[in-house]
């Protein structure tokens, strides 16, 4: 199949029959969009459609492009993602984009779930409590980034130690320890989220290394950031690609 045929097949798989409303008013633009996203990008690299839709969801949540997010919640269900997986992907955004934007995204997810008679709330995926969220979060941090995390905790100035504690207990304890998505998936989604933010190259580099440490290879990272391209544009994509190449040089 050529890319036009591929795009029609992929669009039908994701969204069902019919054509986007934009096609009636801006057919040239819609064709460029569809042929590139669904005829090329979706077929590049080593990710399956479930992984691609998870990436799409978190990038759209980060960008707060809520109409498109809502459409892709339906697409995510159509390719076989569960309500729990969809919710967990959106929850994973919170430490990086903040609570208000995450709540906006959750509201869009819930609208789709209600329309499809999916019961709310979905089953809890929580695994920590008030007594162990810090320690379990720190354990997860060390698994991703190594023992240097403990040294960072110890060496932080007294007036900044709370920030290191929040990272361990909140970011990694409250979110990374949840069931529903495995650690490799959460770390890959995090790389996509902070790449979509722009201006966070230091954190991008850290999470490139984190992805390698949990088993996501360079091909996977390049495929993931390529999948982000149509939603975040070339500048942020190329910035992340440069970070990937700096941390994992070509042979």
XYZ file of C-alpha atoms in Angstrom:
251
model
C 0.000 0.000 0.000
C 1.083 3.593 -0.560
C 0.797 6.175 2.211
C -2.637 7.378 1.070
C -4.052 3.867 1.236
C -2.321 3.287 4.566
C -3.762 6.501 5.992
C -7.306 5.527 5.029
C -6.917 2.091 6.589
C -5.368 3.441 9.795
C -7.916 6.235 10.159
C -10.769 3.744 9.835
C -9.137 1.483 12.441
C -8.773 4.360 14.881
C -11.917 6.376 14.311
C -14.310 4.223 12.296
C -16.136 5.182 9.127
C -16.545 8.753 7.984
C -14.275 11.707 7.269
C -13.083 14.532 9.544
C -15.229 17.674 9.539
C -12.158 19.649 8.490
C -12.234 17.885 5.149
C -15.320 19.856 4.116
C -13.688 23.246 4.733
C -9.949 22.586 4.367
C -9.519 19.429 2.295
C -5.916 20.105 1.263
C -4.797 20.619 4.856
C -6.701 17.580 6.095
C -5.129 15.416 3.394
C -1.622 16.603 4.337
C -2.386 15.860 7.990
C -3.957 12.450 7.434
C -1.414 11.198 4.940
C 1.505 12.221 7.157
C 0.194 11.105 10.556
C -1.772 8.019 9.603
C 0.062 7.051 6.414
C 3.671 7.612 7.510
C 4.276 8.315 11.199
C 2.033 5.524 12.468
C 4.076 3.027 10.438
C 7.553 4.241 11.425
C 9.522 2.227 13.964
C 8.843 -0.492 16.476
C 5.808 0.612 18.539
C 2.360 -0.953 18.310
C -0.885 0.988 18.034
C -1.625 0.746 21.764
C 1.721 2.324 22.634
C 1.215 4.978 19.967
C -2.194 5.944 21.278
C -0.882 6.189 24.839
C 1.804 8.559 23.570
C -0.771 10.550 21.617
C -2.983 10.889 24.700
C -0.239 12.250 26.953
C 1.073 14.663 24.329
C -2.410 16.023 23.641
C -2.979 16.349 27.385
C 0.318 18.223 27.730
C -0.606 20.532 24.857
C -4.184 20.925 26.193
C -5.539 20.232 22.713
C -8.687 18.874 24.291
C -10.953 18.250 21.250
C -8.245 16.069 19.716
C -7.641 14.383 23.075
C -11.311 13.460 23.267
C -11.201 11.946 19.777
C -8.124 9.915 20.641
C -9.687 8.520 23.809
C -12.185 6.816 21.515
C -9.354 5.758 19.203
C -7.456 4.320 22.170
C -10.450 2.189 23.096
C -10.824 1.125 19.456
C -7.268 -0.268 19.344
C -7.777 -2.237 22.552
C -6.528 -0.050 25.388
C -8.481 -0.496 28.604
C -10.140 2.335 30.544
C -7.557 1.784 33.300
C -4.627 2.153 30.882
C -6.107 5.343 29.443
C -6.701 6.859 32.872
C -3.228 5.906 34.101
C -1.578 7.522 31.090
C -3.386 10.788 31.773
C -2.679 10.614 35.514
C 1.033 10.171 34.681
C 1.039 13.700 33.253
C 0.222 15.412 36.554
C 3.749 15.857 38.014
C 4.933 17.438 34.760
C 2.024 19.580 33.533
C 0.320 20.296 36.872
C -3.066 19.421 38.303
C -5.313 21.915 36.419
C -4.284 20.701 32.953
C -4.478 17.094 34.076
C -7.986 17.658 35.453
C -9.022 19.252 32.149
C -7.796 16.126 30.388
C -9.485 13.785 32.864
C -12.778 15.575 32.229
C -12.462 14.854 28.498
C -11.695 11.193 29.183
C -14.694 10.941 31.477
C -17.012 12.438 28.857
C -16.029 9.708 26.413
C -16.345 6.997 29.050
C -19.820 8.202 30.021
C -20.927 8.249 26.383
C -19.728 4.665 26.002
C -21.312 3.536 29.299
C -17.957 2.791 30.910
C -18.456 2.783 34.666
C -16.733 5.461 36.732
C -14.590 5.488 38.729
C -12.413 2.824 37.192
C -10.766 0.351 39.553
C -8.129 1.908 41.801
C -4.525 1.146 40.860
C -3.015 2.571 44.048
C -0.257 0.508 45.698
C 1.109 2.889 48.353
C -0.109 4.424 51.586
C 0.866 7.391 53.737
C 3.511 5.355 55.537
C 5.370 3.933 52.527
C 4.811 6.298 49.572
C 8.165 8.051 50.099
C 10.224 4.886 50.444
C 8.521 3.118 47.540
C 8.917 6.203 45.409
C 12.590 6.466 46.273
C 13.055 2.786 45.449
C 11.479 3.389 42.045
C 13.673 6.448 41.450
C 16.786 4.416 42.201
C 15.585 1.674 39.838
C 15.241 4.248 37.055
C 18.170 6.579 37.729
C 20.584 4.699 39.981
C 22.009 5.267 43.473
C 22.934 8.850 42.654
C 19.388 9.776 43.650
C 20.203 9.050 47.294
C 23.251 11.315 47.115
C 21.094 14.099 45.659
C 18.707 13.702 48.597
C 21.544 13.864 51.101
C 23.366 16.800 49.506
C 20.333 19.033 48.915
C 20.442 22.306 50.893
C 18.163 22.285 53.907
C 15.790 24.828 52.371
C 15.434 22.644 49.242
C 15.206 19.151 50.715
C 11.436 19.291 50.516
C 11.678 19.395 46.713
C 13.668 16.141 46.635
C 11.188 14.601 49.046
C 8.261 15.689 46.860
C 9.914 14.084 43.843
C 10.259 10.780 45.665
C 6.907 10.672 47.451
C 4.648 12.483 44.978
C 6.051 12.043 41.482
C 7.453 8.552 41.904
C 5.543 7.315 44.963
C 2.034 8.443 44.079
C 2.256 7.818 40.324
C 5.081 5.544 39.173
C 4.143 2.852 41.706
C 0.576 2.537 40.451
C -0.609 -0.548 38.614
C -2.213 -0.357 35.172
C 0.956 0.557 33.251
C 4.378 -1.021 33.694
C 7.523 0.939 34.538
C 8.906 0.880 30.983
C 5.684 2.375 29.645
C 5.487 5.057 32.333
C 9.076 6.119 31.728
C 8.550 6.244 27.954
C 5.402 8.350 28.400
C 7.264 10.685 30.749
C 9.916 11.292 28.102
C 7.158 12.210 25.631
C 5.423 14.499 28.138
C 8.516 16.522 29.031
C 9.581 16.632 25.375
C 6.195 18.101 24.477
C 6.592 20.773 27.161
C 9.666 22.256 25.505
C 12.471 23.990 27.365
C 13.122 21.024 29.645
C 16.157 19.540 27.930
C 17.932 18.814 31.212
C 15.046 16.621 32.312
C 14.764 15.126 28.826
C 18.379 13.947 29.022
C 17.830 12.478 32.473
C 14.797 10.564 31.269
C 16.572 9.362 28.128
C 19.044 7.684 30.470
C 16.177 6.518 32.672
C 14.514 4.884 29.696
C 17.704 3.050 28.806
C 18.057 1.914 32.422
C 14.561 0.354 32.449
C 14.985 -1.372 29.084
C 13.741 0.995 26.367
C 16.373 1.047 23.618
C 17.358 3.928 21.349
C 15.150 2.724 18.486
C 12.144 2.802 20.801
C 12.960 6.334 21.965
C 13.391 7.584 18.401
C 10.120 5.967 17.370
C 8.318 7.505 20.350
C 9.590 11.012 19.682
C 8.843 10.605 15.969
C 5.278 9.770 16.936
C 5.141 13.028 18.912
C 6.261 15.079 15.892
C 2.854 15.789 14.283
C 1.500 16.999 17.628
C 4.441 19.081 18.930
C 6.223 20.181 15.730
C 9.800 19.899 14.532
C 11.613 22.236 16.986
C 10.717 20.297 20.135
C 11.100 16.973 18.359
C 14.571 17.842 17.075
C 15.589 19.145 20.508
C 14.671 15.797 22.036
C 16.386 13.900 19.240
C 19.560 15.876 19.970
C 19.262 14.884 23.650
C 18.818 11.229 22.692
C 21.893 11.368 20.470
C 23.931 13.079 23.189
C 23.106 10.423 25.775
C 23.196 7.494 23.314
C 25.659 8.411 20.540
C 25.448 6.700 17.183
C 28.097 3.990 16.755
